[in-house]
mmCIF file of C-alpha atoms in Angstrom:
data_model
loop_
_atom_site.group_PDB
_atom_site.id
_atom_site.type_symbol
_atom_site.label_atom_id
_atom_site.label_comp_id
_atom_site.label_asym_id
_atom_site.label_seq_id
_atom_site.Cartn_x
_atom_site.Cartn_y
_atom_site.Cartn_z
ATOM 1 C CA MET A 10 -9.171 -23.842 -8.137
ATOM 2 C CA GLY A 11 -6.479 -23.465 -11.073
ATOM 3 C CA SER A 12 -6.950 -19.734 -11.660
ATOM 4 C CA ARG A 13 -7.198 -18.408 -7.855
ATOM 5 C CA LEU A 14 -4.514 -20.216 -7.302
ATOM 6 C CA LEU A 15 -2.769 -18.504 -10.610
ATOM 7 C CA GLY A 16 -3.850 -15.394 -8.624
ATOM 8 C CA LEU A 17 -2.520 -15.878 -5.084
ATOM 9 C CA ALA A 18 0.723 -16.348 -6.950
ATOM 10 C CA ALA A 19 0.887 -13.702 -9.565
ATOM 11 C CA TYR A 20 -0.145 -11.254 -6.082
ATOM 12 C CA PHE A 21 2.868 -12.970 -4.374
ATOM 13 C CA LEU A 22 4.819 -12.412 -7.362
ATOM 14 C CA ALA A 23 4.237 -8.392 -8.225
ATOM 15 C CA LEU A 24 4.717 -7.875 -3.470
ATOM 16 C CA LEU A 25 7.818 -9.984 -3.837
ATOM 17 C CA PHE A 26 8.669 -7.517 -6.612
ATOM 18 C CA CYS A 27 7.596 -4.200 -4.527
ATOM 19 C CA LEU A 28 9.007 -5.090 -1.655
ATOM 20 C CA ILE A 29 12.468 -5.845 -2.996
ATOM 21 C CA LEU A 30 12.402 -2.065 -4.550
ATOM 22 C CA GLN A 31 11.198 -0.896 -1.008
ATOM 23 C CA GLY A 32 14.503 -2.582 0.935
ATOM 24 C CA THR A 33 17.379 -1.852 -2.271
ATOM 25 C CA PHE A 34 15.974 1.200 -4.326
ATOM 26 C CA PHE A 35 13.956 3.066 -2.923
ATOM 27 C CA GLY A 36 15.749 2.554 0.393
ATOM 28 C CA GLU A 37 18.994 5.043 -1.352
ATOM 29 C CA PHE A 38 15.710 7.305 -2.578
ATOM 30 C CA ARG A 39 14.681 9.172 0.549
ATOM 31 C CA LEU A 40 12.345 11.996 0.708
ATOM 32 C CA PHE A 41 13.608 13.768 3.416
ATOM 33 C CA GLY A 42 14.642 10.648 5.590
ATOM 34 C CA ALA A 43 11.504 8.865 4.615
ATOM 35 C CA VAL A 44 10.974 5.160 2.717
ATOM 36 C CA PRO A 45 8.223 4.962 0.479
ATOM 37 C CA ASP A 46 6.087 1.878 1.091
ATOM 38 C CA LEU A 47 5.147 0.145 -2.090
ATOM 39 C CA ILE A 48 2.970 -2.575 -0.527
ATOM 40 C CA LEU A 49 0.717 -0.159 1.002
ATOM 41 C CA VAL A 50 0.442 1.483 -2.074
ATOM 42 C CA ILE A 51 0.314 -1.576 -4.481
ATOM 43 C CA ALA A 52 -2.611 -2.402 -1.803
ATOM 44 C CA VAL A 53 -4.769 0.407 -1.798
ATOM 45 C CA SER A 54 -4.131 0.856 -5.664
ATOM 46 C CA LEU A 55 -5.510 -2.951 -6.531
ATOM 47 C CA THR A 56 -9.168 -1.971 -3.746
ATOM 48 C CA PHE A 57 -10.368 -0.041 -6.054
ATOM 49 C CA PHE A 58 -10.346 -3.309 -8.473
ATOM 50 C CA GLN A 59 -10.597 -6.541 -6.910
ATOM 51 C CA SER A 60 -13.584 -7.294 -3.794
ATOM 52 C CA ARG A 61 -12.747 -6.984 -1.164
ATOM 53 C CA GLU A 62 -11.707 -10.074 0.659
ATOM 54 C CA ALA A 63 -8.688 -9.991 -3.044
ATOM 55 C CA SER A 64 -7.190 -7.043 -1.331
ATOM 56 C CA LEU A 65 -7.377 -7.593 2.371
ATOM 57 C CA GLY A 66 -5.685 -10.465 1.613
ATOM 58 C CA ALA A 67 -2.675 -8.834 -1.055
ATOM 59 C CA ALA A 68 -2.585 -6.906 2.209
ATOM 60 C CA ALA A 69 -2.179 -9.017 4.461
ATOM 61 C CA LEU A 70 -0.126 -11.214 2.282
ATOM 62 C CA GLY A 71 2.501 -8.060 1.897
ATOM 63 C CA GLY A 72 2.361 -7.536 5.159
ATOM 64 C CA LEU A 73 3.421 -10.687 6.341
ATOM 65 C CA MET A 74 6.084 -9.701 4.419
ATOM 66 C CA GLU A 75 7.303 -6.762 5.012
ATOM 67 C CA ASP A 76 7.525 -8.294 8.900
ATOM 68 C CA LEU A 77 9.677 -11.772 7.775
ATOM 69 C CA TYR A 78 11.951 -8.873 5.851
ATOM 70 C CA LEU A 79 12.412 -6.436 8.803
ATOM 71 C CA GLY A 80 12.151 -9.130 11.755
ATOM 72 C CA VAL A 81 11.186 -6.233 13.856
ATOM 73 C CA MET A 82 7.718 -6.236 14.772
ATOM 74 C CA LEU A 83 6.073 -9.255 13.378
ATOM 75 C CA GLY A 84 2.646 -8.342 12.626
ATOM 76 C CA SER A 85 2.515 -4.993 13.230
ATOM 77 C CA ASN A 86 2.681 -4.289 9.225
ATOM 78 C CA LEU A 87 0.598 -7.439 8.383
ATOM 79 C CA LEU A 88 -1.597 -5.389 11.172
ATOM 80 C CA ALA A 89 -1.115 -1.627 10.037
ATOM 81 C CA ILE A 90 -1.201 -2.885 6.053
ATOM 82 C CA SER A 91 -4.065 -4.530 6.675
ATOM 83 C CA LEU A 92 -6.139 -2.379 9.541
ATOM 84 C CA SER A 93 -5.538 0.787 6.159
ATOM 85 C CA VAL A 94 -6.939 -1.407 3.685
ATOM 86 C CA TYR A 95 -10.152 -2.243 5.431
ATOM 87 C CA LEU A 96 -10.681 1.544 5.479
ATOM 88 C CA VAL A 97 -10.091 1.916 2.085
ATOM 89 C CA THR A 98 -12.516 -0.994 1.031
ATOM 90 C CA ALA A 99 -15.450 0.626 3.962
ATOM 91 C CA PHE A 100 -15.419 3.719 1.673
ATOM 92 C CA SER A 101 -13.943 2.842 -1.952
ATOM 93 C CA THR A 102 -17.183 2.244 -3.673
ATOM 94 C CA ARG A 103 -18.175 5.522 -3.849
ATOM 95 C CA ILE A 104 -14.537 6.836 -5.049
ATOM 96 C CA ILE A 105 -14.526 6.655 -9.193
ATOM 97 C CA ARG A 106 -11.677 3.878 -10.122
ATOM 98 C CA GLU A 107 -11.344 6.161 -13.419
ATOM 99 C CA ASN A 108 -10.486 9.543 -11.517
ATOM 100 C CA VAL A 109 -6.851 9.406 -10.850
ATOM 101 C CA ILE A 110 -6.929 12.198 -8.359
ATOM 102 C CA THR A 111 -9.085 10.411 -6.243
ATOM 103 C CA PRO A 112 -7.441 7.390 -5.471
ATOM 104 C CA LEU A 113 -3.870 9.847 -4.771
ATOM 105 C CA LEU A 114 -5.392 10.917 -2.322
ATOM 106 C CA VAL A 115 -6.259 7.692 -0.788
ATOM 107 C CA ILE A 116 -2.847 6.378 -1.458
ATOM 108 C CA PHE A 117 -1.645 9.492 0.952
ATOM 109 C CA LEU A 118 -4.686 9.136 2.790
ATOM 110 C CA SER A 119 -4.698 5.342 4.103
ATOM 111 C CA SER A 120 -0.435 6.062 4.291
ATOM 112 C CA MET A 121 -0.974 8.557 7.403
ATOM 113 C CA SER A 122 -3.884 6.481 8.685
ATOM 114 C CA TYR A 123 -1.078 3.217 7.888
ATOM 115 C CA TYR A 124 2.241 6.032 10.341
ATOM 116 C CA VAL A 125 -1.154 6.551 12.905
ATOM 117 C CA ILE A 126 -1.252 2.993 13.262
ATOM 118 C CA MET A 127 2.516 1.813 14.091
ATOM 119 C CA ALA A 128 2.447 4.233 16.483
ATOM 120 C CA ILE A 129 -0.066 2.910 18.097
ATOM 121 C CA LEU A 130 1.898 -0.461 17.936
ATOM 122 C CA LEU A 131 4.591 0.733 19.075
ATOM 123 C CA ILE A 132 3.027 3.107 22.279
ATOM 124 C CA LEU A 133 1.405 -0.282 23.133
ATOM 125 C CA SER A 134 4.707 -1.543 22.558
ATOM 126 C CA GLY A 135 6.606 -0.424 24.457
ATOM 127 C CA GLN A 136 8.612 1.215 21.916
ATOM 128 C CA GLY A 137 6.730 5.040 21.480
ATOM 129 C CA ILE A 138 10.112 6.582 22.574
ATOM 130 C CA LEU A 139 10.440 5.948 19.282
ATOM 131 C CA LEU A 140 8.247 8.356 18.173
ATOM 132 C CA GLY A 141 8.834 12.618 17.909
ATOM 133 C CA PRO A 142 8.580 15.140 15.150
ATOM 134 C CA ALA A 143 10.660 12.997 13.450
ATOM 135 C CA TYR A 144 8.351 10.473 13.235
ATOM 136 C CA LEU A 145 5.659 13.285 12.222
ATOM 137 C CA GLY A 146 7.749 13.830 9.512
ATOM 138 C CA ASP A 147 8.729 10.731 8.131
ATOM 139 C CA MET A 148 3.951 10.509 8.280
ATOM 140 C CA LEU A 149 4.418 13.300 5.912
ATOM 141 C CA PHE A 150 6.897 12.989 3.740
ATOM 142 C CA GLY A 151 6.573 9.304 3.429
ATOM 143 C CA SER A 152 2.781 9.506 3.106
ATOM 144 C CA LEU A 153 3.495 12.753 -0.026
ATOM 145 C CA TYR A 154 6.273 9.141 -1.813
ATOM 146 C CA ASN A 155 3.388 7.524 -1.436
ATOM 147 C CA MET A 156 1.539 9.892 -3.322
ATOM 148 C CA ILE A 157 4.562 10.771 -5.784
ATOM 149 C CA LEU A 158 4.442 6.692 -7.379
ATOM 150 C CA GLY A 159 0.517 6.611 -6.550
ATOM 151 C CA ILE A 160 1.078 9.298 -9.730
ATOM 152 C CA LEU A 161 3.219 5.851 -11.763
ATOM 153 C CA ILE A 162 1.037 2.878 -9.970
ATOM 154 C CA TYR A 163 -1.909 3.334 -10.168
ATOM 155 C CA PRO A 164 -2.002 4.246 -13.763
ATOM 156 C CA ILE A 165 -0.100 1.116 -14.548
ATOM 157 C CA THR A 166 -2.908 -1.102 -11.970
ATOM 158 C CA TYR A 167 -5.712 0.878 -13.728
ATOM 159 C CA LEU A 168 -4.124 -1.152 -17.119
ATOM 160 C CA ILE A 169 -3.364 -4.248 -16.449
ATOM 161 C CA PHE A 170 -6.619 -4.634 -14.794
ATOM 162 C CA HIS A 171 -8.508 -3.362 -18.233
ATOM 163 C CA GLN A 172 -6.673 -6.193 -19.854
ATOM 164 C CA ILE A 173 -7.553 -8.798 -17.668
ATOM 165 C CA ARG A 174 -10.881 -7.877 -17.544
ATOM 166 C CA LYS A 175 -11.346 -6.653 -21.452
ATOM 167 C CA GLU A 176 -12.891 -4.248 -20.458
ATOM 168 C CA PRO A 177 -12.926 -0.382 -22.919
ATOM 169 C CA LEU A 178 -10.624 1.429 -21.331
#
């Protein structure tokens, strides 16, 4: 029970750090108007090293934290990030985690699925007017931005989990 609580605290702190970075530093450095979603990148990276339950738990926690921080359409990020991570976990057993290229592609595709899920939620909530060519640009460039940040985040996650499990590199 103690190690599980410690693990939850570590997830919370890592996600909180990412949320702060996302809202401050990366909020100023946009890629063609798009802001990265570090919570999504971390949650997807975890799917390669953690169980489905732990990955979905981190995704739900991170999505809830984003919803509480943004205060718009509460539950939308929780649902979109959790569904995106669920799709990854459905296929991640077939992905070789030592290969850096494949996880980056998965980060890109999960980012695209996140944007599609958010678009569906916007339409269902009556805010579909916000969708348009600018949203498609944000979708593409946001996914590219997430993938670029995945180049840094995925190897760090890989090294951390190898150290925790005391596996050879």
